[in-house]
PDB file of N, CA and C and ligand atoms in Angstrom:
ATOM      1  N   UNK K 154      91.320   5.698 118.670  1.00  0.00           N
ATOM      2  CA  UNK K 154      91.960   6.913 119.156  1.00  0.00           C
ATOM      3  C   UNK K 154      91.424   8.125 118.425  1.00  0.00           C
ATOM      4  N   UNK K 155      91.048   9.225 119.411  1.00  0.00           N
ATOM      5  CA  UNK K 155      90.763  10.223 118.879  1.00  0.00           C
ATOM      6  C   UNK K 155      91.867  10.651 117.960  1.00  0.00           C
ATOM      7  N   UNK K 156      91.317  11.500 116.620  1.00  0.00           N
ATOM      8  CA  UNK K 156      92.368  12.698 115.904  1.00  0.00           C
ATOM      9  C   UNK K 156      92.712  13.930 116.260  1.00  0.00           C
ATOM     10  N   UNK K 157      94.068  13.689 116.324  1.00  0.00           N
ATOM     11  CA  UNK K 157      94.732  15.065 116.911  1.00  0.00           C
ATOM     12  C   UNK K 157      93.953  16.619 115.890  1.00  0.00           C
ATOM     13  N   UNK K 158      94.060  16.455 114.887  1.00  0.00           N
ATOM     14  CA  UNK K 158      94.112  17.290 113.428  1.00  0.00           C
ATOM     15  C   UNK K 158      92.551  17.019 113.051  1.00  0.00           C
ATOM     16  N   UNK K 159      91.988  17.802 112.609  1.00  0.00           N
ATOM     17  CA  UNK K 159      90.542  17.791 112.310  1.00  0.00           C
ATOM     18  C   UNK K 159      90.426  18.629 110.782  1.00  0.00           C
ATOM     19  N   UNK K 160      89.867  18.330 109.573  1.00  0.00           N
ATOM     20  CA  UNK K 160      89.228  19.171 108.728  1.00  0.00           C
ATOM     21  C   UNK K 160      89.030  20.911 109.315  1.00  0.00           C
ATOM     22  N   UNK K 161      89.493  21.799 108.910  1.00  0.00           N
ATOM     23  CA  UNK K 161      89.327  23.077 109.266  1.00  0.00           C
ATOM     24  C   UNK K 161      90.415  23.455 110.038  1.00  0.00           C
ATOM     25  N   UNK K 162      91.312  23.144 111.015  1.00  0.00           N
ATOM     26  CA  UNK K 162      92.072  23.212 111.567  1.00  0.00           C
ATOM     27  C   UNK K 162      93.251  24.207 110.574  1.00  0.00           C
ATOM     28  N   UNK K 163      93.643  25.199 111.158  1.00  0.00           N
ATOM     29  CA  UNK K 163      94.471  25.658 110.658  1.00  0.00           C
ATOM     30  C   UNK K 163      95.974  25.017 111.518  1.00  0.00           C
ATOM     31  N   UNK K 164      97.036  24.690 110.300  1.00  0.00           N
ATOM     32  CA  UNK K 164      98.263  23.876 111.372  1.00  0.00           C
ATOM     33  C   UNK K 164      99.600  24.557 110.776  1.00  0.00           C
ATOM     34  N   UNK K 165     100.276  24.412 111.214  1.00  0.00           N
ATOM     35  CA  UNK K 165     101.869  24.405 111.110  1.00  0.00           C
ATOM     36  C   UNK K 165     102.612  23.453 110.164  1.00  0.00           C
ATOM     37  N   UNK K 166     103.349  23.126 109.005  1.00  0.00           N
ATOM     38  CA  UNK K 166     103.969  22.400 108.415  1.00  0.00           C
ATOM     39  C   UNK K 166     105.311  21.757 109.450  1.00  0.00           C
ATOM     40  N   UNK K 167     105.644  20.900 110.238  1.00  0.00           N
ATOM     41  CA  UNK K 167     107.109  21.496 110.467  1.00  0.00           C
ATOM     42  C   UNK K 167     107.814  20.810 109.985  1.00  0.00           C
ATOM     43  N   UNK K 168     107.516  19.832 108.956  1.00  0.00           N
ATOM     44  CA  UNK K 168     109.015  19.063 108.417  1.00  0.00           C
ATOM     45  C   UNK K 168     108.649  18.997 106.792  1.00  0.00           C
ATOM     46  N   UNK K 169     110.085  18.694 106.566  1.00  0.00           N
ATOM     47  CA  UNK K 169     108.921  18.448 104.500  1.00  0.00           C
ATOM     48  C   UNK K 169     109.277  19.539 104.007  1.00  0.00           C
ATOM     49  N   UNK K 170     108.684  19.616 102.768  1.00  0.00           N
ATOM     50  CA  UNK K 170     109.660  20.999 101.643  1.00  0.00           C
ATOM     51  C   UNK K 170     108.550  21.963 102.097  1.00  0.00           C
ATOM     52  N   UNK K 171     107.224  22.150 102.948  1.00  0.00           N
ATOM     53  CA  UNK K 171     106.319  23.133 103.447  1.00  0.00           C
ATOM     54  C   UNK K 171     107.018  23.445 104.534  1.00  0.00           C
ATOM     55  N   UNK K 172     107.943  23.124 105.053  1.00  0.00           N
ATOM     56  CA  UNK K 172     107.887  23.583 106.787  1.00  0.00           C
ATOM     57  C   UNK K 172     107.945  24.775 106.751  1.00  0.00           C
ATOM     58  N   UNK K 173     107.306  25.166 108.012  1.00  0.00           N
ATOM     59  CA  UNK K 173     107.237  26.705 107.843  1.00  0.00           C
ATOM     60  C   UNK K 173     105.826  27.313 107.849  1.00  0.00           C
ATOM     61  N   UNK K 174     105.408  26.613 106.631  1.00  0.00           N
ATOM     62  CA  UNK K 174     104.176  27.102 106.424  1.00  0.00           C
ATOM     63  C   UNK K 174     102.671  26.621 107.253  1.00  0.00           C
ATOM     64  N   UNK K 175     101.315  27.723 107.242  1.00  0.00           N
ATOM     65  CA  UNK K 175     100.716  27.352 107.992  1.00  0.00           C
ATOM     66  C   UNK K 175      99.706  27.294 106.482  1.00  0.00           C
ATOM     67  N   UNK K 176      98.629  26.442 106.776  1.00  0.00           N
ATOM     68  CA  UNK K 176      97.176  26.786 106.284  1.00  0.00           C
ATOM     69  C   UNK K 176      96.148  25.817 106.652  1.00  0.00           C
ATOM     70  N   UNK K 177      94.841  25.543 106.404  1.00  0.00           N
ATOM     71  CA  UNK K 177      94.433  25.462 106.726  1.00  0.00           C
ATOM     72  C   UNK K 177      93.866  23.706 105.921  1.00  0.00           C
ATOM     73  N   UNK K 178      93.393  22.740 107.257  1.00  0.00           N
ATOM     74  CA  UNK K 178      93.553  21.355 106.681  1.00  0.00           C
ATOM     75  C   UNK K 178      91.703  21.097 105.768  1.00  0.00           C
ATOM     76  N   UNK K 179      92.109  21.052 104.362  1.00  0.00           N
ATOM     77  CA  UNK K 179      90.909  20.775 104.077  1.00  0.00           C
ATOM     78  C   UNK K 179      90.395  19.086 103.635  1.00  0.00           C
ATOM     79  N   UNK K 180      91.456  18.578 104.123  1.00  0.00           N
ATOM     80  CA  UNK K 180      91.058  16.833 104.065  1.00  0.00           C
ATOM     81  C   UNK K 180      91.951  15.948 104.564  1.00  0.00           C
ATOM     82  N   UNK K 181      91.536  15.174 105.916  1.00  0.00           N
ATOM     83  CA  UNK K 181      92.127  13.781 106.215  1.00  0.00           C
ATOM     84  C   UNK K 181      91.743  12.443 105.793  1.00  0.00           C
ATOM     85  N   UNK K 182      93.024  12.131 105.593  1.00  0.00           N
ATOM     86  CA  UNK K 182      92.643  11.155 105.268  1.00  0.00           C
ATOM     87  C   UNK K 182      93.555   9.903 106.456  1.00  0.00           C
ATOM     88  N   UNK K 183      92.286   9.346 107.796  1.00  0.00           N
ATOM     89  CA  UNK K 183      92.265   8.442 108.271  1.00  0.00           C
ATOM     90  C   UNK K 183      92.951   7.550 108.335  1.00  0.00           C
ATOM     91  N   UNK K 184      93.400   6.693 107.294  1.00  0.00           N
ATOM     92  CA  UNK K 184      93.647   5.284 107.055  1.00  0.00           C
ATOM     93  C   UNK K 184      95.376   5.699 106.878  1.00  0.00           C
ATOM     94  N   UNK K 185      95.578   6.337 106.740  1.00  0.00           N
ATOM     95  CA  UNK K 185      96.772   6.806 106.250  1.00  0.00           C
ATOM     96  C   UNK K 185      97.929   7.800 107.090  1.00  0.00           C
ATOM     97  N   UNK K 186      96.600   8.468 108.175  1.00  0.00           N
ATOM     98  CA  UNK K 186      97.366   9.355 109.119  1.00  0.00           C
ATOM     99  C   UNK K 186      98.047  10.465 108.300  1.00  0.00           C
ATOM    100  N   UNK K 187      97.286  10.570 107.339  1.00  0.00           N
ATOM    101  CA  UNK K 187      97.575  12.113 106.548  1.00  0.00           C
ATOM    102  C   UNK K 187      96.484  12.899 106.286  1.00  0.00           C
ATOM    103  N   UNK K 188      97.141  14.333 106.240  1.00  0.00           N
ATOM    104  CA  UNK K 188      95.642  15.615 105.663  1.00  0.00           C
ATOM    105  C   UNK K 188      96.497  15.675 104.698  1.00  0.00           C
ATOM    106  N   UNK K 189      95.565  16.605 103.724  1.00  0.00           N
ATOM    107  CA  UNK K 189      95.617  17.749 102.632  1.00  0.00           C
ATOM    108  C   UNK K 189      95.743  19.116 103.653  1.00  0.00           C
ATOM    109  N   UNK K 190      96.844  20.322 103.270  1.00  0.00           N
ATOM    110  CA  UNK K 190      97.111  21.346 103.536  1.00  0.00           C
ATOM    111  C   UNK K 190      96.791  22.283 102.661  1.00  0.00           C
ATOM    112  N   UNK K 191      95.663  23.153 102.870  1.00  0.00           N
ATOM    113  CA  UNK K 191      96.366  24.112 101.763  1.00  0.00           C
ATOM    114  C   UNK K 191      97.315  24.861 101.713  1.00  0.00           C
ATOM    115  N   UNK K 192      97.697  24.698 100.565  1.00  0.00           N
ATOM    116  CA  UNK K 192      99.044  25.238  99.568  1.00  0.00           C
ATOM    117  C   UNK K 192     100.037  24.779 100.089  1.00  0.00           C
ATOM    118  N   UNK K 193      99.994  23.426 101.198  1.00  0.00           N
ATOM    119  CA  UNK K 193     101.472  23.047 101.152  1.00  0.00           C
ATOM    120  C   UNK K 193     101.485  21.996 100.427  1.00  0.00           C
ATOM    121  N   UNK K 194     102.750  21.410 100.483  1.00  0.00           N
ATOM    122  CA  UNK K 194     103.403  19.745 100.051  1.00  0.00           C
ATOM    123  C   UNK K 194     102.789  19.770  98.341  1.00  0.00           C
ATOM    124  N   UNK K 195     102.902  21.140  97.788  1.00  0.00           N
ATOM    125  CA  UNK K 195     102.462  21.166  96.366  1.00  0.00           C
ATOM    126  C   UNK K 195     102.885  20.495  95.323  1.00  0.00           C
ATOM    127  N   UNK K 196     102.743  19.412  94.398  1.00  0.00           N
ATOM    128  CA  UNK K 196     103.224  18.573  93.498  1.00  0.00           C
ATOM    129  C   UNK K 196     102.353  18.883  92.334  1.00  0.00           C
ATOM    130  N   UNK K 197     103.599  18.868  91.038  1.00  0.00           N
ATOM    131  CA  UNK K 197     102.762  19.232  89.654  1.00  0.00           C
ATOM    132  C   UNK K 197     102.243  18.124  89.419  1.00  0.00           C
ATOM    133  N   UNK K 198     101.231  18.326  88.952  1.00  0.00           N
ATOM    134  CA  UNK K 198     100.476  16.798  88.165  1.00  0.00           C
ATOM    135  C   UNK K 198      99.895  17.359  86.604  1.00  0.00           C
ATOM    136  N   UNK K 199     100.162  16.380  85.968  1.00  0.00           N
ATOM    137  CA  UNK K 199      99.969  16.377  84.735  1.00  0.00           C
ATOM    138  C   UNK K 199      98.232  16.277  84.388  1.00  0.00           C
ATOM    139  N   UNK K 200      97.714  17.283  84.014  1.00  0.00           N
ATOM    140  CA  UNK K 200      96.365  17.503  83.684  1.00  0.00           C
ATOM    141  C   UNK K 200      96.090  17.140  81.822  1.00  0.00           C
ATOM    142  N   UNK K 201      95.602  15.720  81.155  1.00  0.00           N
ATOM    143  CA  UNK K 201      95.145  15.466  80.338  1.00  0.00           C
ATOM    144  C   UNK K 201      94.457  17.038  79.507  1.00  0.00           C
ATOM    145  N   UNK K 202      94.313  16.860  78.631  1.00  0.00           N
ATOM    146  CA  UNK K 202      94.113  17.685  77.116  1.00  0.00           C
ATOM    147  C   UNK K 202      92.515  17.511  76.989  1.00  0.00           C
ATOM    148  N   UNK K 203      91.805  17.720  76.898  1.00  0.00           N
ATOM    149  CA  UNK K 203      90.229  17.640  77.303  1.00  0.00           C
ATOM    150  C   UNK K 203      89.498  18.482  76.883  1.00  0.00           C
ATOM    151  N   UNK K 204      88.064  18.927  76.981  1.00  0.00           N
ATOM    152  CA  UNK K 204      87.041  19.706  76.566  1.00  0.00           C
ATOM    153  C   UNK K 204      87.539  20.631  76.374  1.00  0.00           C
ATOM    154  N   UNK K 205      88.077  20.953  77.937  1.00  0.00           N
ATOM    155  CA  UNK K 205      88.607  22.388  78.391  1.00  0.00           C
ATOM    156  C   UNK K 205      89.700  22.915  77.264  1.00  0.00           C
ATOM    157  N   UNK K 206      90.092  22.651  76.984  1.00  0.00           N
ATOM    158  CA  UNK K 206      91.472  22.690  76.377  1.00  0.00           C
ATOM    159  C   UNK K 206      92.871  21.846  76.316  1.00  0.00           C
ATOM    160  N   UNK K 207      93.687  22.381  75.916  1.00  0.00           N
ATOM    161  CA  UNK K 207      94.804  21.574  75.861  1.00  0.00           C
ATOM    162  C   UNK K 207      95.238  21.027  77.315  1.00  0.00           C
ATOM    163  N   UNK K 208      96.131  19.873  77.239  1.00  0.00           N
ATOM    164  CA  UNK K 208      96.635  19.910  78.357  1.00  0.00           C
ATOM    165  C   UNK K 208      97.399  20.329  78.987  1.00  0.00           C
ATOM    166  N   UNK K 209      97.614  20.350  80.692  1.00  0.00           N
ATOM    167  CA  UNK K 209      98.583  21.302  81.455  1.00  0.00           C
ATOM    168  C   UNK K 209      98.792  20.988  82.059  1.00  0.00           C
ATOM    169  N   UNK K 210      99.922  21.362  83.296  1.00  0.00           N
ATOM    170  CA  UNK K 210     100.298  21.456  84.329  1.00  0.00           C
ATOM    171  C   UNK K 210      99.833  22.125  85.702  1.00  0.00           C
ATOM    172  N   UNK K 211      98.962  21.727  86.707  1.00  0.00           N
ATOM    173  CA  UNK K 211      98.500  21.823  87.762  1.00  0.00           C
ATOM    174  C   UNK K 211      99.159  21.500  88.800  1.00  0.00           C
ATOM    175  N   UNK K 212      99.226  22.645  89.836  1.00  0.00           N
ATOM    176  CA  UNK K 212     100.139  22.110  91.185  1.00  0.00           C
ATOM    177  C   UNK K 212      98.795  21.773  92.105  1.00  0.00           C
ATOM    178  N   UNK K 213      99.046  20.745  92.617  1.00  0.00           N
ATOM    179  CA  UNK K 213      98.151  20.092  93.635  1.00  0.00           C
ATOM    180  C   UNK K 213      98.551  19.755  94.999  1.00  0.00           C
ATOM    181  N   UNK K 214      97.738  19.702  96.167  1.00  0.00           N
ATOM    182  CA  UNK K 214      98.271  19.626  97.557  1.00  0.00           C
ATOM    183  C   UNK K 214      98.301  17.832  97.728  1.00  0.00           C
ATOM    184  N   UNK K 215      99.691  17.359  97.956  1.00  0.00           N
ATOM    185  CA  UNK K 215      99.769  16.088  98.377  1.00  0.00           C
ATOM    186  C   UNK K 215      99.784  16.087  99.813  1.00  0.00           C
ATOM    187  N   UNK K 216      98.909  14.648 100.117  1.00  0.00           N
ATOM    188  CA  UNK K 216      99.433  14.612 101.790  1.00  0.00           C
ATOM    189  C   UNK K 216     100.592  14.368 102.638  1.00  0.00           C
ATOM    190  N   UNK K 217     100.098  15.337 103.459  1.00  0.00           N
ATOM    191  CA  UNK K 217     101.109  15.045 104.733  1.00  0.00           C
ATOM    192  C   UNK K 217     100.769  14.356 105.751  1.00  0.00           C
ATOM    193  N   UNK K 218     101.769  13.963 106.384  1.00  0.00           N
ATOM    194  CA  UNK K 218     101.476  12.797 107.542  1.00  0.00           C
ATOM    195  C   UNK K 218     101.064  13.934 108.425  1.00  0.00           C
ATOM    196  N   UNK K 219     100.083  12.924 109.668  1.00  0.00           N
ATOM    197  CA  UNK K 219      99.935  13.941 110.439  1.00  0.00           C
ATOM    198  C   UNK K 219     100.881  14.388 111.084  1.00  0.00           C
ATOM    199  N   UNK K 220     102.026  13.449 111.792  1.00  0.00           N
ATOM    200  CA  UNK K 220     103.209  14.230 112.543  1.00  0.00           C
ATOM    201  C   UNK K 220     103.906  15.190 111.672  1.00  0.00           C
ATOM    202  N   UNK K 221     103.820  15.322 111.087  1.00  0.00           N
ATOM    203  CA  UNK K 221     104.599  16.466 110.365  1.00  0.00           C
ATOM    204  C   UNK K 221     103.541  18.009 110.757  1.00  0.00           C
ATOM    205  N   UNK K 222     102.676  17.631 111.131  1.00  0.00           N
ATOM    206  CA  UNK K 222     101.427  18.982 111.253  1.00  0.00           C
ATOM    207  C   UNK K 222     101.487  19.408 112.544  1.00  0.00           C
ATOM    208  N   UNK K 223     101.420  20.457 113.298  1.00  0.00           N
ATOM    209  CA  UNK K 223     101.239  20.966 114.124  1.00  0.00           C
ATOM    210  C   UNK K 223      99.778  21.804 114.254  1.00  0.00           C
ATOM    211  N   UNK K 224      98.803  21.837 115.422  1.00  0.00           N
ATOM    212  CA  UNK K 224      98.089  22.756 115.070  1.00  0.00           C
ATOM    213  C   UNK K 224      98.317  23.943 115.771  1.00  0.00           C
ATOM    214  N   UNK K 225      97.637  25.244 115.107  1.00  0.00           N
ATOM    215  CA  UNK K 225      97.791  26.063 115.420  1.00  0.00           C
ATOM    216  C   UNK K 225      96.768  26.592 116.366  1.00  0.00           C
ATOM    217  N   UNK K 226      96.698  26.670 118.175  1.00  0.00           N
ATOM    218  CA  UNK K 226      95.757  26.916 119.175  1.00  0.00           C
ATOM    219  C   UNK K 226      94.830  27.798 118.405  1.00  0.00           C
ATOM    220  N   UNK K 227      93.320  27.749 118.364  1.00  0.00           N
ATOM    221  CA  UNK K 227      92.617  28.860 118.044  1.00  0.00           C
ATOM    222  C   UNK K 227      92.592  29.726 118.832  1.00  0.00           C
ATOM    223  N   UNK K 228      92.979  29.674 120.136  1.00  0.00           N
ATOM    224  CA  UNK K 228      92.486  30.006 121.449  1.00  0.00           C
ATOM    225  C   UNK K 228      93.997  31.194 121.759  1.00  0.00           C
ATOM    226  N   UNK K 229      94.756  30.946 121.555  1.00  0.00           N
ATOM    227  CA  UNK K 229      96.330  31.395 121.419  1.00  0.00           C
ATOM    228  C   UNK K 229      96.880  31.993 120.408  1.00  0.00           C
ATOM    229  N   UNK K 230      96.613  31.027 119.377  1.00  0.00           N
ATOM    230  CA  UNK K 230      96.991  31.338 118.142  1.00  0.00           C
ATOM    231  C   UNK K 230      98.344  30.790 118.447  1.00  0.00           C
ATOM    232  N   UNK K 231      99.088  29.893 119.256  1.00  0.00           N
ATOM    233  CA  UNK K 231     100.319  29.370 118.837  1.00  0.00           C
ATOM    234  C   UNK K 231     100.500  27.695 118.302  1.00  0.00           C
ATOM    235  N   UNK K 232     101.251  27.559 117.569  1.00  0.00           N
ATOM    236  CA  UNK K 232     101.390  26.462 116.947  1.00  0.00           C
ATOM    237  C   UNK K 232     101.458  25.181 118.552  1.00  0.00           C
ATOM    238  N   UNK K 233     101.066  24.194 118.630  1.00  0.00           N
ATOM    239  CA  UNK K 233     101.173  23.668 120.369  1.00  0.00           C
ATOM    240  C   UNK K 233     100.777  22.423 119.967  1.00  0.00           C
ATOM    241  N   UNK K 234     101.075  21.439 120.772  1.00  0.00           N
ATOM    242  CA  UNK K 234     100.537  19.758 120.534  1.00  0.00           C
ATOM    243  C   UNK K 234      99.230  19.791 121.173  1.00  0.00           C
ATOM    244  N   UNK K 235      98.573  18.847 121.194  1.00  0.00           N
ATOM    245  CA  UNK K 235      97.107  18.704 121.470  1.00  0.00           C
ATOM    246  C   UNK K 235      97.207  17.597 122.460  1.00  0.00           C
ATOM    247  N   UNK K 236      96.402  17.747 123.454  1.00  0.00           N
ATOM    248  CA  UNK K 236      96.102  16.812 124.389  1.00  0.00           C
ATOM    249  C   UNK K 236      94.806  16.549 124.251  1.00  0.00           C
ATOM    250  N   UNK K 237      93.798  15.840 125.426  1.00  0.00           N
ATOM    251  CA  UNK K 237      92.691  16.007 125.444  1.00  0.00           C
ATOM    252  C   UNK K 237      92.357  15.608 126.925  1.00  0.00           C
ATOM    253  N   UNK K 238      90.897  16.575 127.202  1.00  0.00           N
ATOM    254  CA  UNK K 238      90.331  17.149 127.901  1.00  0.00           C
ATOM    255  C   UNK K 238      89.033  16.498 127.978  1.00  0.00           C
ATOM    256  N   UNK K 239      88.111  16.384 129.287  1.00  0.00           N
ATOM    257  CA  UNK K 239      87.153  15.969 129.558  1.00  0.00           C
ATOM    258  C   UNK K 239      86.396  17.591 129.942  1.00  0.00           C
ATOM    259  N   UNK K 240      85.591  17.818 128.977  1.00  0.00           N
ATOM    260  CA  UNK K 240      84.104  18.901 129.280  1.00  0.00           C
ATOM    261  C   UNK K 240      82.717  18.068 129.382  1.00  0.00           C
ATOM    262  N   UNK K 241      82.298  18.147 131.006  1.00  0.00           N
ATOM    263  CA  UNK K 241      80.994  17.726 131.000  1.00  0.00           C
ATOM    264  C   UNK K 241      81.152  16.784 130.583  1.00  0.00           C
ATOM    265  N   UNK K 242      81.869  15.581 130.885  1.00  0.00           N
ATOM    266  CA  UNK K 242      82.009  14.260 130.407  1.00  0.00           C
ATOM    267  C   UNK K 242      81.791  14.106 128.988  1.00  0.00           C
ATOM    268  N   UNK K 243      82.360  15.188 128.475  1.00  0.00           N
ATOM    269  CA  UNK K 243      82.497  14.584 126.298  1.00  0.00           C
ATOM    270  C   UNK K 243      84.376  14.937 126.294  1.00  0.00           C
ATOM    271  N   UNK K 244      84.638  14.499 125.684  1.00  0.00           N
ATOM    272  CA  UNK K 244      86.335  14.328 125.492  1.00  0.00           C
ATOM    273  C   UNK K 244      86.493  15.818 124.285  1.00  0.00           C
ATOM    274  N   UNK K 245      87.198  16.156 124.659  1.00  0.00           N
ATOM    275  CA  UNK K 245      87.976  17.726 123.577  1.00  0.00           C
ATOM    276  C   UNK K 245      89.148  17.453 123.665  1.00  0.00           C
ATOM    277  N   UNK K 246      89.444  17.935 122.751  1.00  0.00           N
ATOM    278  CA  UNK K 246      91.376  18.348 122.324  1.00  0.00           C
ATOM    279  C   UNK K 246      91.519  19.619 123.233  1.00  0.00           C
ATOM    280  N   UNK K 247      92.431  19.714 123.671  1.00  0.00           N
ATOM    281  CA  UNK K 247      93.113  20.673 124.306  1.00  0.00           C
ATOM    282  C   UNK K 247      94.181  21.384 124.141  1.00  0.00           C
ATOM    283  N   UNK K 248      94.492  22.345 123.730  1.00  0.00           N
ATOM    284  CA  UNK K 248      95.993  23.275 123.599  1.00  0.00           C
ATOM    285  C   UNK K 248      96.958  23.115 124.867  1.00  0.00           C
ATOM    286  N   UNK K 249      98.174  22.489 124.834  1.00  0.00           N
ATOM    287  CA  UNK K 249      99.001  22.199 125.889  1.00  0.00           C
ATOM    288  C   UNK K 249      99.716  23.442 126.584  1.00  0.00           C
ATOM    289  N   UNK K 250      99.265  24.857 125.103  1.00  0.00           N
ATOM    290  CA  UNK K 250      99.944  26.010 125.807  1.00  0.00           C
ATOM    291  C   UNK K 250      99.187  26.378 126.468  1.00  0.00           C
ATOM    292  N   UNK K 251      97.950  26.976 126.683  1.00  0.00           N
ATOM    293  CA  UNK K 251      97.160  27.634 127.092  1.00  0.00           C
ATOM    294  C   UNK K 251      96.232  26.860 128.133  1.00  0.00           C
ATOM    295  N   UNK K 252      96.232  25.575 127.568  1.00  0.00           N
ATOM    296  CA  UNK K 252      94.986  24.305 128.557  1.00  0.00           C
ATOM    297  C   UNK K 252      93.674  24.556 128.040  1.00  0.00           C
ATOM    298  N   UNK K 253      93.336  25.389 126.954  1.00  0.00           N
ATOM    299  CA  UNK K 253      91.639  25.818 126.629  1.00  0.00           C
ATOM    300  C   UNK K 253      91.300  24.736 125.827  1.00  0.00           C
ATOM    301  N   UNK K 254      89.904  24.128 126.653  1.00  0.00           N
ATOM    302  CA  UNK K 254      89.723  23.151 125.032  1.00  0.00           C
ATOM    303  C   UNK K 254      89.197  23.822 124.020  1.00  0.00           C
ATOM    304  N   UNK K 255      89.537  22.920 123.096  1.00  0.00           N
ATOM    305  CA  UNK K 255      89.244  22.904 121.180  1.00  0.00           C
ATOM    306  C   UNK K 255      88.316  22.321 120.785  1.00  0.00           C
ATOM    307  N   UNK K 256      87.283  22.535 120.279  1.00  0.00           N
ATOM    308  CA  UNK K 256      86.006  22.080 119.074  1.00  0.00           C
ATOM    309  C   UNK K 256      86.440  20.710 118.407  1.00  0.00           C
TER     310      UNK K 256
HETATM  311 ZN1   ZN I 230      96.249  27.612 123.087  1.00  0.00          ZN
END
């Protein structure tokens, strides 16, 4: 099955301590049916004491499932579920608001 959610995709949070928020997906991970968001689903992680300096506290993006993501139409710009579309016999995602396919 094709992926709804693609690397680059800017999406919608809608459930989870992000909802609300939009940014942009800089990693799926497949096997799992989750991306990385930036700056949502932020969790501190404990950063070891090292070259750099002492150690610290780093907030990091944990994944989200994909149903929790919405994307946001490039084409619209509204948050919308994805279908998919036949162009010239290659398969696209499609915006359900608008019907334009997606990259
Ligand atoms: Zn659209």
């Amino acid at each position: 099955m094709a992926f709804k959610i693609k690397r680059g995709d800017t999406v919608l949070v809608i459930s989870g301590k992000s909802k609300g928020l939009t940014g942009k997906v800089l990693k799926i991970i497949p096997k799992k049916n989750r991306a990385i968001v930036e700056g949502a689903n932020l969790v501190k992680k404990h950063v070891k004491r090292g070259p750099e300096g002492p150690g610290t506290i780093r907030e990091i993006e944990a994944p989200i499932h994909i149903s929790n993501l919405k994307l946001i139409c490039p084409k619209c710009g509204k948050p919308t579920r994805v279908g998919f579309t036949f162009v010239e016999g290659e398969k696209k995602r499609m915006c359900k608001k608008c019907k334009q396919p997606i990259d």
